Amino acid sequence: IASNKLMHRSSEYFAKVASHWDTIRQGYFDESVTEKVRELAVPTTNTTAVDLGTGTGFVAAALAPRAKRLIGIDVSNEMIKVARKKLEDEDIRNVDMIVGSAEQIPLKSDSVELVVGNMVLHHIPEPQAAFAEMHRILKKGGKLVLTDLDKHGYEWFREEMADFWLGFEREEIRRWMRQT
């Protein structure tokens, strides 16, 4: 129940800021993150990829031209609407946007070659469950590319940005990845 309340808070926050999220996020991270994700992810015309926590779809838009199919997943219906509009405006047609949770990804097991998640983990009440889900949907030999915050002490992020976690120790992330 506590996890549902936290997820609801995050969903409400992103519903409120969806129309201007790209402007807000540039104060924290810019397109250089997209370039790094694209460099590490290396999708191909045979790749079905997932952009978990897709938000406004800016990472999805960058990866889609290189992938066979891309699926953007976000808890916020309003963010999904903004992402769909962005992709339509850019005439990107190989992307499906769906509302869903990282802790219960609405896809079949062993169904994708690539999962990317940009700045999504710190918004998830149970990151270990999200790692298990990412692992579940990845095909054998698939690739997971995550970008997120290093551990920090900016407590105000919890209220201002609906963050559940104040970043992560890198070893903590490695441990969660090994456990799945």
PDB file of C-alpha atoms in Angstrom:
ATOM      1  CA  ILE A   1       0.000   0.000   0.000  1.00  0.00           C
ATOM      2  CA  ALA A   2       2.824   2.421   0.839  1.00  0.00           C
ATOM      3  CA  SER A   3       4.426   1.698  -2.533  1.00  0.00           C
ATOM      4  CA  ASN A   4       1.136   2.505  -4.301  1.00  0.00           C
ATOM      5  CA  LYS A   5       0.868   5.837  -2.454  1.00  0.00           C
ATOM      6  CA  LEU A   6       4.422   6.747  -3.416  1.00  0.00           C
ATOM      7  CA  MET A   7       3.839   5.788  -7.040  1.00  0.00           C
ATOM      8  CA  HIS A   8       0.630   7.836  -7.048  1.00  0.00           C
ATOM      9  CA  ARG A   9       2.569  10.863  -5.781  1.00  0.00           C
ATOM     10  CA  SER A  10       5.109  10.473  -8.576  1.00  0.00           C
ATOM     11  CA  SER A  11       2.388  10.008 -11.175  1.00  0.00           C
ATOM     12  CA  GLU A  12       0.599  13.146  -9.925  1.00  0.00           C
ATOM     13  CA  TYR A  13       3.818  15.165 -10.075  1.00  0.00           C
ATOM     14  CA  PHE A  14       4.588  14.128 -13.641  1.00  0.00           C
ATOM     15  CA  ALA A  15       0.985  14.710 -14.721  1.00  0.00           C
ATOM     16  CA  LYS A  16       1.325  18.270 -13.437  1.00  0.00           C
ATOM     17  CA  VAL A  17       4.654  19.017 -15.163  1.00  0.00           C
ATOM     18  CA  ALA A  18       4.309  16.952 -18.367  1.00  0.00           C
ATOM     19  CA  SER A  19       3.710  19.866 -20.713  1.00  0.00           C
ATOM     20  CA  HIS A  20       6.885  21.648 -19.610  1.00  0.00           C
ATOM     21  CA  TRP A  21       9.054  18.747 -18.398  1.00  0.00           C
ATOM     22  CA  ASP A  22      11.617  19.113 -21.198  1.00  0.00           C
ATOM     23  CA  THR A  23      12.331  22.661 -20.018  1.00  0.00           C
ATOM     24  CA  ILE A  24      12.504  21.620 -16.342  1.00  0.00           C
ATOM     25  CA  ARG A  25      14.784  18.643 -16.967  1.00  0.00           C
ATOM     26  CA  GLN A  26      17.308  20.760 -18.855  1.00  0.00           C
ATOM     27  CA  GLY A  27      18.135  22.366 -15.516  1.00  0.00           C
ATOM     28  CA  TYR A  28      19.286  18.922 -14.339  1.00  0.00           C
ATOM     29  CA  PHE A  29      20.355  17.042 -17.478  1.00  0.00           C
ATOM     30  CA  ASP A  30      20.418  17.799 -21.180  1.00  0.00           C
ATOM     31  CA  GLU A  31      20.699  15.963 -24.484  1.00  0.00           C
ATOM     32  CA  SER A  32      24.280  14.859 -23.701  1.00  0.00           C
ATOM     33  CA  VAL A  33      22.632  12.122 -21.611  1.00  0.00           C
ATOM     34  CA  THR A  34      20.790  10.984 -24.735  1.00  0.00           C
ATOM     35  CA  GLU A  35      24.035  10.891 -26.686  1.00  0.00           C
ATOM     36  CA  LYS A  36      25.674   8.725 -24.013  1.00  0.00           C
ATOM     37  CA  VAL A  37      22.676   6.368 -23.837  1.00  0.00           C
ATOM     38  CA  ARG A  38      22.696   6.060 -27.630  1.00  0.00           C
ATOM     39  CA  GLU A  39      26.449   5.375 -27.595  1.00  0.00           C
ATOM     40  CA  LEU A  40      26.084   2.616 -24.981  1.00  0.00           C
ATOM     41  CA  ALA A  41      22.804   1.113 -26.180  1.00  0.00           C
ATOM     42  CA  VAL A  42      23.676   0.688 -29.877  1.00  0.00           C
ATOM     43  CA  PRO A  43      20.254  -0.417 -31.127  1.00  0.00           C
ATOM     44  CA  THR A  44      20.094  -1.937 -34.619  1.00  0.00           C
ATOM     45  CA  THR A  45      17.388  -2.483 -37.199  1.00  0.00           C
ATOM     46  CA  ASN A  46      16.770  -5.880 -35.532  1.00  0.00           C
ATOM     47  CA  THR A  47      16.407  -4.466 -32.016  1.00  0.00           C
ATOM     48  CA  THR A  48      13.189  -4.232 -30.064  1.00  0.00           C
ATOM     49  CA  ALA A  49      13.944  -1.788 -27.266  1.00  0.00           C
ATOM     50  CA  VAL A  50      12.165  -0.419 -24.201  1.00  0.00           C
ATOM     51  CA  ASP A  51      12.574   3.100 -22.850  1.00  0.00           C
ATOM     52  CA  LEU A  52      11.476   2.639 -19.246  1.00  0.00           C
ATOM     53  CA  GLY A  53      10.241   5.851 -17.637  1.00  0.00           C
ATOM     54  CA  THR A  54      10.088   7.397 -21.089  1.00  0.00           C
ATOM     55  CA  GLY A  55       8.616  10.669 -19.873  1.00  0.00           C
ATOM     56  CA  THR A  56       8.312  13.037 -22.814  1.00  0.00           C
ATOM     57  CA  GLY A  57      10.003  10.522 -25.088  1.00  0.00           C
ATOM     58  CA  PHE A  58      13.200  12.444 -25.759  1.00  0.00           C
ATOM     59  CA  VAL A  59      15.373   9.331 -25.308  1.00  0.00           C
ATOM     60  CA  ALA A  60      12.897   7.223 -27.287  1.00  0.00           C
ATOM     61  CA  ALA A  61      13.017   9.748 -30.148  1.00  0.00           C
ATOM     62  CA  ALA A  62      16.815   9.542 -30.191  1.00  0.00           C
ATOM     63  CA  LEU A  63      16.944   5.720 -30.191  1.00  0.00           C
ATOM     64  CA  ALA A  64      13.964   4.917 -32.434  1.00  0.00           C
ATOM     65  CA  PRO A  65      15.608   5.688 -35.792  1.00  0.00           C
ATOM     66  CA  ARG A  66      18.208   2.997 -35.073  1.00  0.00           C
ATOM     67  CA  ALA A  67      15.814   0.346 -33.715  1.00  0.00           C
ATOM     68  CA  LYS A  68      13.322  -1.972 -35.346  1.00  0.00           C
ATOM     69  CA  ARG A  69      10.741  -1.133 -32.679  1.00  0.00           C
ATOM     70  CA  LEU A  70      10.801   0.906 -29.503  1.00  0.00           C
ATOM     71  CA  ILE A  71       8.332   0.749 -26.628  1.00  0.00           C
ATOM     72  CA  GLY A  72       8.121   3.714 -24.282  1.00  0.00           C
ATOM     73  CA  ILE A  73       6.666   2.975 -20.858  1.00  0.00           C
ATOM     74  CA  ASP A  74       5.747   5.543 -18.226  1.00  0.00           C
ATOM     75  CA  VAL A  75       3.428   5.732 -15.206  1.00  0.00           C
ATOM     76  CA  SER A  76       2.082   9.092 -16.310  1.00  0.00           C
ATOM     77  CA  ASN A  77      -0.600   9.129 -18.975  1.00  0.00           C
ATOM     78  CA  GLU A  78       0.045  12.859 -19.460  1.00  0.00           C
ATOM     79  CA  MET A  79       3.744  12.226 -20.156  1.00  0.00           C
ATOM     80  CA  ILE A  80       2.781   9.521 -22.645  1.00  0.00           C
ATOM     81  CA  LYS A  81       0.505  12.032 -24.425  1.00  0.00           C
ATOM     82  CA  VAL A  82       3.375  14.537 -24.690  1.00  0.00           C
ATOM     83  CA  ALA A  83       5.718  11.799 -25.948  1.00  0.00           C
ATOM     84  CA  ARG A  84       3.228  10.650 -28.598  1.00  0.00           C
ATOM     85  CA  LYS A  85       2.855  14.218 -29.853  1.00  0.00           C
ATOM     86  CA  LYS A  86       6.627  14.678 -29.979  1.00  0.00           C
ATOM     87  CA  LEU A  87       7.097  11.464 -31.963  1.00  0.00           C
ATOM     88  CA  GLU A  88       4.261  12.384 -34.309  1.00  0.00           C
ATOM     89  CA  ASP A  89       5.789  15.841 -34.875  1.00  0.00           C
ATOM     90  CA  GLU A  90       9.148  14.207 -35.658  1.00  0.00           C
ATOM     91  CA  ASP A  91       7.428  11.620 -37.912  1.00  0.00           C
ATOM     92  CA  ILE A  92       8.812   8.713 -35.874  1.00  0.00           C
ATOM     93  CA  ARG A  93       6.496   5.753 -36.421  1.00  0.00           C
ATOM     94  CA  ASN A  94       8.207   2.700 -34.918  1.00  0.00           C
ATOM     95  CA  VAL A  95       7.432   3.614 -31.298  1.00  0.00           C
ATOM     96  CA  ASP A  96       4.548   2.421 -29.139  1.00  0.00           C
ATOM     97  CA  MET A  97       3.855   4.370 -25.964  1.00  0.00           C
ATOM     98  CA  ILE A  98       2.115   2.612 -23.091  1.00  0.00           C
ATOM     99  CA  VAL A  99       1.235   3.459 -19.517  1.00  0.00           C
ATOM    100  CA  GLY A 100       2.885   1.067 -17.103  1.00  0.00           C
ATOM    101  CA  SER A 101       5.041   0.633 -14.048  1.00  0.00           C
ATOM    102  CA  ALA A 102       8.712  -0.345 -13.945  1.00  0.00           C
ATOM    103  CA  GLU A 103       7.836  -2.751 -11.139  1.00  0.00           C
ATOM    104  CA  GLN A 104       5.251  -4.536 -13.304  1.00  0.00           C
ATOM    105  CA  ILE A 105       6.320  -4.043 -16.908  1.00  0.00           C
ATOM    106  CA  PRO A 106       3.384  -4.895 -19.189  1.00  0.00           C
ATOM    107  CA  LEU A 107       5.446  -6.999 -21.630  1.00  0.00           C
ATOM    108  CA  LYS A 108       6.117 -10.699 -22.124  1.00  0.00           C
ATOM    109  CA  SER A 109       9.210 -12.335 -20.680  1.00  0.00           C
ATOM    110  CA  ASP A 110      12.254 -12.566 -22.972  1.00  0.00           C
ATOM    111  CA  SER A 111      10.673 -10.139 -25.454  1.00  0.00           C
ATOM    112  CA  VAL A 112      13.232  -7.344 -25.998  1.00  0.00           C
ATOM    113  CA  GLU A 113      16.922  -6.996 -26.776  1.00  0.00           C
ATOM    114  CA  LEU A 114      17.450  -3.645 -25.064  1.00  0.00           C
ATOM    115  CA  VAL A 115      16.115  -1.802 -22.017  1.00  0.00           C
ATOM    116  CA  VAL A 116      17.114   1.783 -21.336  1.00  0.00           C
ATOM    117  CA  GLY A 117      16.101   3.842 -18.343  1.00  0.00           C
ATOM    118  CA  ASN A 118      17.099   7.470 -18.007  1.00  0.00           C
ATOM    119  CA  MET A 119      16.648   9.037 -14.572  1.00  0.00           C
ATOM    120  CA  VAL A 120      13.872   6.615 -13.671  1.00  0.00           C
ATOM    121  CA  LEU A 121      15.234   4.526 -10.776  1.00  0.00           C
ATOM    122  CA  HIS A 122      15.119   7.294  -8.188  1.00  0.00           C
ATOM    123  CA  HIS A 123      11.368   7.664  -8.874  1.00  0.00           C
ATOM    124  CA  ILE A 124      10.616   3.981  -8.218  1.00  0.00           C
ATOM    125  CA  PRO A 125       9.621   2.900  -4.699  1.00  0.00           C
ATOM    126  CA  GLU A 126      11.081  -0.608  -5.177  1.00  0.00           C
ATOM    127  CA  PRO A 127      14.071  -0.489  -7.537  1.00  0.00           C
ATOM    128  CA  GLN A 128      14.917  -4.149  -6.873  1.00  0.00           C
ATOM    129  CA  ALA A 129      11.516  -5.127  -8.294  1.00  0.00           C
ATOM    130  CA  ALA A 130      12.209  -2.951 -11.327  1.00  0.00           C
ATOM    131  CA  PHE A 131      15.560  -4.706 -11.871  1.00  0.00           C
ATOM    132  CA  ALA A 132      13.819  -8.072 -11.702  1.00  0.00           C
ATOM    133  CA  GLU A 133      11.265  -6.892 -14.269  1.00  0.00           C
ATOM    134  CA  MET A 134      13.924  -5.475 -16.604  1.00  0.00           C
ATOM    135  CA  HIS A 135      15.779  -8.764 -16.409  1.00  0.00           C
ATOM    136  CA  ARG A 136      12.547 -10.694 -17.028  1.00  0.00           C
ATOM    137  CA  ILE A 137      11.712  -8.898 -20.286  1.00  0.00           C
ATOM    138  CA  LEU A 138      15.274  -8.989 -21.640  1.00  0.00           C
ATOM    139  CA  LYS A 139      16.187 -11.778 -24.020  1.00  0.00           C
ATOM    140  CA  LYS A 140      19.305 -13.785 -23.216  1.00  0.00           C
ATOM    141  CA  GLY A 141      22.280 -11.645 -24.153  1.00  0.00           C
ATOM    142  CA  GLY A 142      20.154  -8.493 -24.037  1.00  0.00           C
ATOM    143  CA  LYS A 143      21.500  -5.164 -22.851  1.00  0.00           C
ATOM    144  CA  LEU A 144      20.437  -2.862 -20.019  1.00  0.00           C
ATOM    145  CA  VAL A 145      21.545   0.794 -20.041  1.00  0.00           C
ATOM    146  CA  LEU A 146      20.657   2.968 -17.036  1.00  0.00           C
ATOM    147  CA  THR A 147      21.512   6.532 -16.142  1.00  0.00           C
ATOM    148  CA  ASP A 148      20.586   7.892 -12.756  1.00  0.00           C
ATOM    149  CA  LEU A 149      21.733  10.057  -9.875  1.00  0.00           C
ATOM    150  CA  ASP A 150      24.697   9.334  -7.683  1.00  0.00           C
ATOM    151  CA  LYS A 151      23.863   9.390  -3.968  1.00  0.00           C
ATOM    152  CA  HIS A 152      23.322  12.977  -2.767  1.00  0.00           C
ATOM    153  CA  GLY A 153      21.922  14.825   0.226  1.00  0.00           C
ATOM    154  CA  TYR A 154      19.430  17.151  -1.450  1.00  0.00           C
ATOM    155  CA  GLU A 155      16.443  16.219   0.676  1.00  0.00           C
ATOM    156  CA  TRP A 156      14.286  18.857  -1.064  1.00  0.00           C
ATOM    157  CA  PHE A 157      14.257  16.639  -4.198  1.00  0.00           C
ATOM    158  CA  ARG A 158      11.732  14.400  -2.438  1.00  0.00           C
ATOM    159  CA  GLU A 159       9.120  17.179  -2.326  1.00  0.00           C
ATOM    160  CA  GLU A 160      10.125  19.311  -5.275  1.00  0.00           C
ATOM    161  CA  MET A 161      10.766  16.503  -7.805  1.00  0.00           C
ATOM    162  CA  ALA A 162       8.785  13.577  -6.291  1.00  0.00           C
ATOM    163  CA  ASP A 163      12.007  11.590  -5.817  1.00  0.00           C
ATOM    164  CA  PHE A 164      11.794   8.478  -3.645  1.00  0.00           C
ATOM    165  CA  TRP A 165      15.549   7.997  -3.538  1.00  0.00           C
ATOM    166  CA  LEU A 166      18.308  10.560  -3.189  1.00  0.00           C
ATOM    167  CA  GLY A 167      20.405   8.831  -5.810  1.00  0.00           C
ATOM    168  CA  PHE A 168      22.289   5.584  -5.370  1.00  0.00           C
ATOM    169  CA  GLU A 169      25.691   4.269  -4.502  1.00  0.00           C
ATOM    170  CA  ARG A 170      27.077   2.655  -7.649  1.00  0.00           C
ATOM    171  CA  GLU A 171      27.866  -0.543  -5.771  1.00  0.00           C
ATOM    172  CA  GLU A 172      24.212  -0.745  -4.710  1.00  0.00           C
ATOM    173  CA  ILE A 173      23.180  -0.672  -8.393  1.00  0.00           C
ATOM    174  CA  ARG A 174      25.787  -3.321  -9.255  1.00  0.00           C
ATOM    175  CA  ARG A 175      24.484  -5.527  -6.417  1.00  0.00           C
ATOM    176  CA  TRP A 176      20.885  -5.255  -7.630  1.00  0.00           C
ATOM    177  CA  MET A 177      22.002  -6.123 -11.150  1.00  0.00           C
ATOM    178  CA  ARG A 178      23.906  -9.195  -9.932  1.00  0.00           C
ATOM    179  CA  GLN A 179      20.929 -10.353  -7.859  1.00  0.00           C
ATOM    180  CA  THR A 180      18.605 -10.606 -10.863  1.00  0.00           C
TER     181      THR A 180
END
